[in-house]
Amino acid sequence: MHYIGVDIGGMTIKVGLIDENGAILCKSAFETRVGDSPESVIDQLAVCIQRIIHSMKVHPDLLGGIGLGIPGSILNGEVLHSNNLHWDHIPIVDILSKKLSFDADKIFAENDANVAVLGEVYFGCCRDRQHAVLITLGTGIGTGIISNGQLLVGNGACGAEGGHMVIVPNGNPCTCGRKGCWEAYASATALERMTREAIEHYPDSGLANESLKEGKVSGKTAFNAYRAGDKVARRVVKQYIKNVGIGLVNLANILRPEVIAIGGGISKEGEWFCRALQDMMDEEAYGGEANPRVIIKQAVLGNDAGIIGAGAFAMYSSN
Amino acid sequence: MHYIGVDIGGMTIKVGLIDENGAILCKSAFETRVGDSPESVIDQLAVCIQRIIHSMKVHPDLLGGIGLGIPGSILNGEVLHSNNLHWDHIPIVDILSKKLSFDADKIFAENDANVAVLGEVYFGCCRDRQHAVLITLGTGIGTGIISNGQLLVGNGACGAEGGHMVIVPNGNPCTCGRKGCWEAYASATALERMTREAIEHYPDSGLANESLKEGKVSGKTAFNAYRAGDKVARRVVKQYIKNVGIGLVNLANILRPEVIAIGGGISKEGEWFCRALQDMMDEEAYGGEANPRVIIKQAVLGNDAGIIGAGAFAMYSSN
């Protein structure tokens, strides 16, 4: 059986055909333009999917399903709300089903962080795990949760918003309206803020030099300066890792996954980043050595995570 | 069908026979003594269960199962570790099965907070909910989680330790070894600490008088003085409610239950306590009014919660 995985982003939509082992047999992508209507975007998506099906000569009976990973709240095949896409109440599954003349019961839409964790569980670093969490450290913090082999989505599919747990009462304002959310301390955006603050305080530091060299402050600036030996950068990175670790251990204590996979831009800092988080987990997770260890891993699906995750979601939902 | 529910506490063991509607048809209890071996406790438990079965003339075919709610980590019918009972690696289901000559496949052991949430879902304030959380505000904070109709226990049944999420970095030390856990700010024990600290600062306050009147500081002292109009007590209670609310909203954002039930001694402060927490939830839960509301309710099963929860767990596990 084959599956189509669709990664719907704010600017780019990626479509791939995967087999049952998660191998991408063919992929394609198209850009959307600001102001494109949902109808027009879904139109383009249908054309793209059809092209792949035709070019790969996929027999309709051998297409197990189409999975859609979408940033926003998704329920029963409908995009209730998506900030990134500026969509509200778009019954994407119905629309796409009609455009493709493909059974709506075999098209599955889900939040992008949720499909991403399924990708890692089916084909990535959490393979065959019954309990797994994927967090993505990017503009915000996305969390996808598998508990007892099932995707945890909560009532109205509005759960798994782990980025919005307060870890500092009355702390930094978060986009969600609360103060002190984990996302406001541990996202890439938060790291950039911490980096900028440190540069203001220490304009002669290696960290400040690194940002001049890069021409901007990014999520990489502090890590690069730290690796070059700068002490200010070292403090920023250490504090950032602590911020990430607090939320990870919190999630571990609530959900006790076998693995927490770290994705998003920051995860590319590599193995030592995960090792530092593992140390904190081993130190602080509830029950210590008496309880099964929570393993921290770097997510492995990278740029194709969206396609593979959405394909995995189609497999998960159709089985 | 009938079910036996067993509530195993550090000092008292309660046993009840319930019907499919959660009505207690018969109950009994016995005290354990410090130093009683696990074998001797389970012996007494078997005798107690047998007496109930005989006195109520329960036909073996009509006994659907026996549920055991135990404080500690329980896996596959074994008490891995219980602080309260001082038990380690006690295969309670096997032992009890032999003593009762009752099928081990129909005896189910689980952590007490986990069975408690099932009691509220089957027969209490979360009836028929697919997504529910019960927190108990007592010496510590217990959390039981139902997600998608299933008990969330995590790997090795070591999850659902929501009390041990850090909400204040480098905050008050917690019994688990971390600093700043929710439990260290929102348990009854934490409220007592806050009350004692306020009395030290304001020895002439109504709060201080209330504690003299009561002869001690308890989880009720601040609430009583607050109701009598004392301003110091008001500050303590307001801060305490905020502490509880932070963790509740965190759990709501991660799990998005339909209902969060509040149990434990503090929950007896009544409806206005839940209403204050509801206000905070409505204000802060992720997605605001666009997402389904998370309802805060007072747990209703009270003193029988342990028996009914354990009975509900037997129903849940045998179906």
XYZ file of C-alpha atoms in Angstrom:
638
model
C 0.000 0.000 0.000
C 1.101 3.599 -0.672
C 0.201 6.808 1.096
C 0.238 10.479 0.199
C 1.643 12.805 2.852
C 0.945 16.537 2.603
C 2.846 19.097 4.664
C 0.864 22.339 4.563
C 2.933 25.334 5.613
C 2.238 29.031 5.591
C 4.182 29.565 2.361
C 5.050 26.165 0.925
C 3.023 23.000 0.511
C 4.980 19.778 0.159
C 3.460 16.593 -1.168
C 5.038 13.151 -1.171
C 4.205 9.554 -1.987
C 5.524 7.141 0.625
C 5.553 3.384 0.896
C 4.804 1.326 4.000
C 8.384 1.725 5.179
C 8.198 5.505 5.075
C 10.443 5.795 2.018
C 9.549 8.790 -0.138
C 9.033 7.492 -3.661
C 8.276 10.867 -5.203
C 7.804 14.384 -3.904
C 6.763 17.787 -5.109
C 6.097 21.221 -3.653
C 4.456 24.489 -4.560
C 4.451 27.974 -3.104
C 1.268 29.687 -2.024
C 0.809 33.412 -2.390
C -0.447 35.780 0.281
C -4.117 36.275 -0.441
C -4.657 32.880 -2.092
C -8.089 31.684 -0.997
C -8.337 28.327 0.784
C -10.319 27.071 -2.222
C -7.518 28.034 -4.579
C -4.827 26.498 -2.363
C -6.764 23.226 -2.125
C -7.249 23.373 -5.897
C -3.494 23.577 -6.429
C -2.997 20.814 -3.880
C -5.401 18.524 -5.717
C -3.569 19.121 -9.001
C -0.231 18.381 -7.321
C -1.524 15.149 -5.739
C -3.044 14.018 -9.033
C 0.199 14.637 -10.879
C 2.109 12.483 -8.413
C -0.467 9.694 -8.584
C -0.410 9.733 -12.379
C 3.329 10.056 -12.800
C 3.951 7.216 -10.340
C 1.113 5.154 -11.819
C -0.398 4.491 -8.366
C -3.444 2.256 -8.747
C -6.362 3.769 -6.747
C -6.817 0.477 -4.865
C -3.216 0.654 -3.707
C -3.494 4.176 -2.339
C -4.157 3.554 1.363
C -4.943 7.146 2.200
C -3.976 10.789 2.080
C -2.677 12.476 5.226
C -2.625 16.238 5.718
C -0.473 17.936 8.353
C -1.740 21.454 8.991
C -0.621 24.176 11.441
C -3.721 24.925 13.491
C -6.660 23.272 15.216
C -8.138 20.506 13.143
C -11.235 18.495 14.003
C -13.151 15.934 11.972
C -11.525 16.900 8.706
C -12.073 20.605 9.212
C -9.502 23.317 9.809
C -11.212 25.122 12.688
C -8.579 27.809 12.832
C -5.091 28.300 11.501
C -3.106 31.396 12.412
C -0.393 30.644 9.853
C -2.784 30.059 6.957
C -5.392 32.625 8.029
C -8.021 29.928 7.577
C -11.195 29.528 9.619
C -13.660 26.666 9.376
C -12.403 25.141 6.135
C -13.713 21.576 5.602
C -10.523 20.636 3.781
C -11.174 16.900 3.690
C -14.573 17.295 2.003
C -13.285 19.842 -0.492
C -10.238 17.780 -1.394
C -12.300 14.594 -1.611
C -14.597 16.191 -4.205
C -11.761 17.704 -6.207
C -9.889 14.383 -6.329
C -12.978 12.158 -6.562
C -11.283 10.245 -3.754
C -13.151 8.720 -0.785
C -13.334 11.291 2.064
C -13.008 8.398 4.532
C -9.463 7.892 3.316
C -8.344 11.520 3.695
C -7.113 12.428 7.165
C -6.263 15.892 8.448
C -4.422 16.594 11.687
C -2.323 19.245 13.379
C 1.249 19.296 12.041
C 2.946 18.686 15.418
C 0.696 15.675 15.949
C 1.495 14.083 12.601
C 5.187 14.807 13.150
C 5.346 12.631 16.267
C 3.651 9.812 14.345
C 6.332 10.123 11.663
C 9.068 9.652 14.274
C 7.169 6.745 15.885
C 6.549 4.955 12.580
C 9.790 5.694 10.772
C 12.126 7.796 12.892
C 13.868 7.897 16.240
C 10.855 6.652 18.241
C 10.218 3.598 16.085
C 7.820 1.094 17.646
C 7.445 3.114 20.843
C 4.083 3.071 22.605
C 4.817 6.265 24.551
C 6.632 9.087 22.793
C 6.726 12.862 22.677
C 8.112 15.076 19.925
C 8.886 18.690 20.691
C 9.938 21.126 18.010
C 12.026 24.092 19.082
C 11.275 26.721 16.466
C 9.423 30.016 16.362
C 7.277 28.469 19.082
C 7.349 25.043 20.711
C 5.237 22.344 19.117
C 4.399 19.200 21.053
C 3.072 15.926 19.685
C 2.199 13.137 22.105
C 1.754 9.386 21.643
C 0.432 7.624 24.714
C -0.276 3.916 24.731
C 0.161 3.858 20.957
C -2.488 6.519 20.443
C -2.180 10.117 19.427
C -3.177 12.310 22.368
C -5.244 15.171 21.001
C -7.627 15.984 23.851
C -11.139 17.372 23.693
C -11.914 18.993 20.340
C -8.362 18.080 19.296
C -7.181 21.146 21.211
C -4.630 19.459 23.485
C -0.912 18.775 23.158
C -0.071 22.444 23.621
C 2.846 21.732 25.920
C 4.594 24.947 24.889
C 1.941 26.803 26.810
C 2.657 25.527 30.293
C 3.795 28.266 32.614
C 7.227 27.569 34.071
C 7.825 31.092 35.431
C 4.854 32.727 37.219
C 4.352 36.292 35.938
C 7.231 35.697 33.555
C 7.791 36.767 29.962
C 4.610 37.397 27.987
C 3.652 34.607 25.589
C 1.783 34.907 22.296
C -1.041 32.906 23.889
C -1.782 35.601 26.465
C -0.301 33.850 29.505
C 2.864 35.001 31.205
C 5.855 32.729 31.662
C 5.033 29.921 29.209
C 7.731 27.396 28.388
C 7.591 28.640 24.780
C 8.607 32.118 25.981
C 11.777 30.621 27.521
C 12.730 27.665 25.369
C 11.701 28.327 21.745
C 14.260 29.474 19.171
C 12.595 32.880 19.454
C 13.303 32.895 23.199
C 16.936 31.948 22.607
C 17.268 34.844 20.155
C 15.839 37.209 22.767
C 18.251 35.890 25.405
C 21.109 36.288 22.924
C 20.143 39.879 22.113
C 19.864 40.743 25.814
C 23.308 39.271 26.508
C 24.805 41.233 23.599
C 23.323 44.463 24.975
C 24.914 43.755 28.345
C 28.223 42.591 26.915
C 28.798 44.462 23.648
C 32.491 43.446 23.635
C 31.846 39.740 24.039
C 32.594 37.015 21.559
C 28.841 36.598 21.370
C 28.436 40.187 20.144
C 31.213 39.600 17.595
C 29.548 36.418 16.391
C 26.296 38.284 15.766
C 28.186 40.972 13.803
C 29.851 38.257 11.751
C 26.500 36.610 11.047
C 24.913 39.976 10.359
C 21.989 39.138 12.658
C 20.992 37.259 15.775
C 19.646 33.781 15.115
C 19.064 30.622 17.121
C 22.578 29.588 16.095
C 24.461 32.695 17.264
C 24.843 31.718 20.923
C 25.693 28.114 20.077
C 28.372 29.186 17.571
C 29.962 31.664 19.991
C 29.825 29.067 22.768
C 31.645 26.532 20.613
C 34.255 29.231 19.864
C 34.832 29.512 23.618
C 32.970 32.695 24.584
C 31.937 32.830 28.235
C 28.895 35.069 27.746
C 27.580 32.694 25.103
C 28.246 29.820 27.458
C 25.973 31.370 30.089
C 23.240 31.981 27.514
C 23.409 28.429 26.189
C 23.509 26.885 29.671
C 20.482 28.906 30.751
C 18.657 28.043 27.541
C 19.324 24.326 28.003
C 18.031 24.591 31.548
C 14.881 26.302 30.268
C 14.321 23.559 27.692
C 15.049 20.866 30.283
C 12.509 22.158 32.830
C 9.686 21.693 30.345
C 11.012 18.350 29.131
C 11.131 16.926 32.653
C 7.644 18.348 33.314
C 6.297 16.546 30.247
C 8.193 13.406 31.240
C 6.625 13.385 34.703
C 3.115 13.909 33.346
C 3.313 11.570 30.353
C 6.308 9.286 31.082
C 7.185 8.601 27.458
C 9.887 6.135 26.510
C 11.463 8.727 24.239
C 11.285 12.483 23.844
C 12.414 13.480 20.357
C 13.731 16.988 19.823
C 13.043 18.568 16.453
C 13.057 22.045 14.966
C 15.984 24.271 14.025
C 17.718 24.193 17.409
C 17.852 20.384 17.435
C 20.449 20.599 14.669
C 22.972 21.730 17.289
C 23.544 18.020 17.547
C 24.146 15.263 19.959
C 25.783 17.165 22.808
C 22.650 19.334 23.071
C 20.537 16.217 23.585
C 23.156 14.841 25.984
C 22.940 17.940 28.177
C 19.155 17.557 28.265
C 19.521 13.845 29.010
C 21.692 14.642 32.030
C 19.005 16.948 33.394
C 16.320 14.326 32.696
C 18.285 11.588 34.478
C 18.846 13.910 37.412
C 15.309 15.223 37.802
C 12.717 12.839 36.325
C 10.307 11.538 38.939
C 11.277 8.371 40.746
C 14.918 8.467 39.697
C 16.478 5.180 38.730
C 13.550 3.186 40.091
C 11.473 4.316 37.101
C 12.167 3.544 33.440
C 14.511 6.091 31.874
C 13.124 8.760 29.552
C 15.456 8.876 26.568
C 16.128 12.170 24.781
C 16.823 11.833 21.061
C 17.341 14.136 18.156
C 14.450 13.854 15.699
C 15.749 12.314 12.485
C 13.230 12.980 9.733
C 14.476 16.535 9.106
C 13.082 18.432 6.135
C 10.859 15.554 5.086
C 9.326 15.203 8.575
C 6.122 16.905 7.446
C 5.531 14.646 4.447
C 6.501 11.442 6.262
C 4.504 12.403 9.350
C 1.389 13.129 7.293
C 1.845 9.842 5.435
C 2.282 8.027 8.757
C -0.906 9.685 9.981
C -2.768 8.298 6.967
C -1.403 4.824 7.807
C -2.309 5.241 11.497
C -5.830 6.453 10.720
C -6.651 3.888 8.035
C -5.506 0.890 10.082
C -22.382 -8.030 37.649
C -20.781 -6.923 40.932
C -17.282 -5.679 41.668
C -15.074 -5.476 44.745
C -13.220 -2.202 45.212
C -10.275 -2.065 47.613
C -8.774 1.214 48.829
C -5.368 0.432 50.304
C -4.073 3.237 52.497
C -1.060 3.498 54.755
C -3.125 2.823 57.867
C -6.601 1.740 56.796
C -7.782 -0.648 54.122
C -11.343 -0.182 52.915
C -13.220 -2.827 50.990
C -16.580 -2.443 49.285
C -18.934 -4.350 47.026
C -20.387 -2.167 44.271
C -22.936 -2.772 41.576
C -22.711 -1.645 37.958
C -24.088 1.765 38.896
C -21.370 2.376 41.443
C -23.686 1.943 44.429
C -21.901 0.503 47.446
C -23.905 -2.537 48.568
C -21.680 -3.380 51.496
C -18.437 -2.098 52.899
C -15.892 -2.912 55.552
C -12.517 -1.660 56.701
C -9.601 -2.728 58.834
C -6.563 -1.019 60.284
C -3.057 -2.157 59.552
C -0.304 -1.931 62.111
C 3.150 -0.531 61.558
C 5.405 -3.486 60.930
C 2.671 -5.702 59.434
C 4.297 -7.650 56.598
C 2.777 -7.322 53.115
C 1.862 -11.016 53.339
C -0.038 -10.447 56.589
C -1.830 -7.359 55.201
C -2.895 -9.267 52.087
C -4.000 -12.132 54.345
C -6.287 -9.815 56.289
C -7.515 -8.300 53.017
C -8.436 -11.749 51.669
C -10.395 -12.538 54.823
C -12.215 -9.210 54.586
C -13.111 -9.759 50.910
C -14.311 -13.298 51.597
C -16.533 -12.126 54.445
C -18.199 -9.569 52.178
C -18.697 -12.096 49.391
C -20.205 -14.622 51.801
C -22.361 -12.197 53.759
C -23.756 -10.692 50.552
C -24.098 -14.125 48.952
C -22.320 -13.014 45.759
C -22.245 -15.872 43.269
C -18.669 -16.263 41.910
C -19.969 -16.010 38.332
C -21.500 -12.643 39.152
C -18.325 -11.168 40.572
C -16.903 -9.258 37.591
C -13.581 -8.494 39.211
C -11.635 -7.111 42.130
C -9.964 -3.705 41.812
C -7.144 -2.536 44.075
C -6.178 1.131 44.432
C -2.700 1.409 45.923
C -0.477 4.420 46.701
C 2.688 3.768 44.718
C 3.945 2.514 41.361
C 2.045 -0.524 40.203
C 2.813 -2.555 37.088
C 1.338 -5.825 35.858
C -0.247 -6.650 39.184
C 2.892 -5.919 41.168
C 3.522 -3.124 43.647
C 6.946 -2.015 42.412
C 7.324 0.512 45.168
C 5.095 2.205 47.702
C 6.464 4.871 50.014
C 3.325 4.888 52.145
C 3.179 1.135 52.617
C 6.952 0.553 52.674
C 6.418 -2.184 50.090
C 8.810 -3.131 47.311
C 8.159 -5.656 44.560
C 5.056 -7.267 46.039
C 3.112 -9.308 43.439
C -0.152 -8.490 45.186
C -2.447 -9.817 42.442
C -0.835 -13.256 42.437
C -0.774 -13.494 46.223
C -4.386 -12.383 46.574
C -5.505 -14.663 43.754
C -4.047 -17.702 45.553
C -5.451 -16.737 48.935
C -8.938 -16.198 47.485
C -8.782 -18.994 44.910
C -10.013 -16.332 42.524
C -8.809 -15.961 38.919
C -5.764 -13.621 38.818
C -7.013 -12.341 35.444
C -9.948 -10.776 37.247
C -7.903 -8.962 39.901
C -6.616 -5.543 38.836
C -4.156 -3.351 40.726
C -3.484 0.295 39.908
C -2.176 3.482 41.483
C -4.767 5.107 43.754
C -4.873 8.451 41.894
C -5.447 6.585 38.638
C -8.366 4.561 39.953
C -9.834 7.690 41.555
C -10.223 9.437 38.205
C -11.967 6.349 36.819
C -14.389 6.493 39.751
C -15.302 10.085 38.889
C -15.590 9.207 35.175
C -17.798 6.172 35.766
C -19.905 7.392 38.674
C -18.963 10.920 39.692
C -18.602 14.433 38.360
C -16.907 13.387 35.082
C -19.530 10.828 34.114
C -19.251 9.669 30.500
C -16.348 12.010 29.730
C -13.711 10.812 27.300
C -11.128 13.312 28.534
C -10.888 14.007 32.250
C -8.332 14.797 34.915
C -8.670 14.393 38.676
C -6.283 16.209 40.936
C -6.228 15.668 44.679
C -4.939 18.496 46.833
C -3.672 16.767 49.951
C -0.293 16.094 51.511
C 0.938 16.082 47.925
C -0.873 16.502 44.609
C -2.160 13.354 42.966
C -3.139 13.412 39.298
C -5.198 10.845 37.411
C -5.697 11.271 33.673
C -8.269 9.850 31.252
C -7.513 10.623 27.627
C -9.701 9.338 24.821
C -11.487 7.103 27.307
C -8.248 5.447 28.394
C -6.291 5.725 31.585
C -3.003 7.479 30.850
C -0.306 5.709 32.819
C 2.787 6.136 30.660
C 5.777 3.842 30.310
C 6.058 1.379 33.191
C 2.917 2.973 34.634
C 5.141 5.761 35.973
C 3.328 8.734 34.415
C 0.536 10.992 35.612
C 2.821 12.678 38.138
C 1.484 16.155 37.374
C 2.327 17.361 40.883
C 5.954 17.183 39.884
C 6.000 19.766 37.134
C 8.185 22.715 37.994
C 6.230 25.979 37.964
C 8.900 28.067 39.725
C 12.500 27.528 38.556
C 14.817 27.072 41.570
C 11.752 27.361 43.788
C 10.774 25.557 46.966
C 12.315 22.123 47.374
C 9.972 19.232 46.596
C 9.994 15.748 48.127
C 10.870 14.400 44.651
C 14.231 16.185 44.606
C 13.323 18.916 42.093
C 12.930 22.534 43.056
C 9.742 24.475 42.406
C 7.274 21.658 41.723
C 3.573 22.463 41.584
C 3.126 20.199 44.621
C 5.443 22.462 46.628
C 3.125 25.413 45.898
C -0.366 23.998 45.625
C -0.721 20.976 47.916
C -2.420 21.282 51.306
C 1.071 21.016 52.784
C 2.146 24.044 50.731
C -0.909 26.003 51.884
C -0.019 25.211 55.491
C 3.525 26.466 54.897
C 2.207 29.667 53.324
C -0.170 30.092 56.264
C 2.619 29.632 58.821
C 4.843 32.114 56.982
C 2.049 34.706 56.907
C 1.408 34.217 60.633
C 5.108 34.783 61.356
C 4.989 38.046 59.411
C 1.638 39.167 60.812
C 1.351 37.747 64.344
C -1.537 40.125 65.120
C -3.631 39.153 62.107
C -6.986 37.435 62.111
C -5.128 34.558 60.461
C -2.838 34.221 63.482
C -5.884 34.314 65.775
C -7.628 31.673 63.733
C -4.645 29.350 64.095
C -4.622 29.918 67.870
C -8.333 29.123 67.978
C -7.790 25.932 65.995
C -4.731 25.059 68.090
C -2.715 24.374 64.928
C -2.226 25.386 61.324
C -4.134 23.247 58.850
C -5.244 23.507 55.248
C -8.445 25.079 56.561
C -6.915 27.865 58.663
C -6.382 30.391 55.883
C -9.758 29.666 54.292
C -11.561 30.079 57.638
C -9.822 33.377 58.438
C -10.473 34.600 54.892
C -14.183 33.889 55.232
C -14.118 35.797 58.535
C -12.766 38.804 56.615
C -9.057 38.827 57.438
C -6.913 40.581 54.845
C -3.737 38.593 55.470
C -5.669 35.366 55.010
C -7.178 36.815 51.845
C -3.699 37.327 50.375
C -2.667 33.785 51.309
C -5.807 32.261 49.818
C -5.567 34.342 46.632
C -1.928 33.370 46.138
C -2.746 29.734 46.852
C -5.572 29.723 44.306
C -3.228 31.253 41.762
C -0.665 28.528 42.478
C -3.287 25.821 42.011
C -4.597 27.510 38.861
C -1.198 27.718 37.144
C -0.832 23.949 37.280
C -4.455 23.353 36.291
C -4.139 25.509 33.175
C -0.823 23.801 32.359
C -2.505 20.399 32.524
C -5.456 21.728 30.523
C -3.173 22.951 27.732
C -1.269 19.679 27.553
C -4.220 17.294 27.921
C -7.305 19.422 27.090
C -9.729 17.443 29.230
C -13.441 18.191 29.212
C -13.434 18.319 33.008
C -10.834 18.727 35.730
C -12.163 17.368 39.011
C -10.669 18.691 42.241
C -10.480 16.262 45.139
C -8.624 16.003 48.433
C -9.149 17.889 51.668
C -8.887 21.395 50.184
C -11.658 20.694 47.650
C -14.119 20.719 50.548
C -13.783 24.505 50.652
C -16.619 24.273 48.205
C -17.991 25.752 45.069
C -16.486 29.240 45.241
C -13.008 27.667 45.317
C -13.756 25.871 42.049
C -15.331 29.043 40.656
C -12.149 31.030 41.297
C -10.148 28.336 39.506
C -12.700 28.317 36.671
C -12.212 32.059 36.182
C -8.479 31.565 35.839
C -9.021 28.648 33.444
C -11.407 30.657 31.250
C -8.944 33.528 31.207
C -5.778 31.571 30.465
C -6.510 28.240 28.753
C -4.978 28.016 25.294
C -7.084 29.270 22.401
C -9.570 31.144 24.572
C -13.185 30.894 23.560
C -12.335 29.323 20.195
C -11.489 26.079 22.009
C -13.881 23.935 24.043
C -14.071 25.061 27.650
C -12.287 23.083 30.370
C -14.766 22.740 33.231
C -13.542 22.704 36.839
C -15.659 20.615 39.189
C -15.479 19.513 42.771
C -14.945 15.735 42.967
C -18.073 14.162 44.448
C -17.201 10.668 45.607
C -15.690 11.870 48.901
C -14.713 9.282 51.488
C -15.838 6.395 49.314
C -13.809 7.596 46.313
C -11.151 4.950 46.884
C -13.591 2.018 46.994
C -15.695 3.249 44.083
C -12.630 4.118 42.018
C -11.081 0.700 42.580
C -14.408 -0.933 41.677
C -14.626 1.236 38.555
C -11.097 0.161 37.670
C -12.170 -3.493 37.883
C -15.086 -2.683 35.536
C -12.796 -0.747 33.171
C -10.180 -3.496 33.086
C -12.559 -6.442 32.702
C -14.538 -4.892 29.855
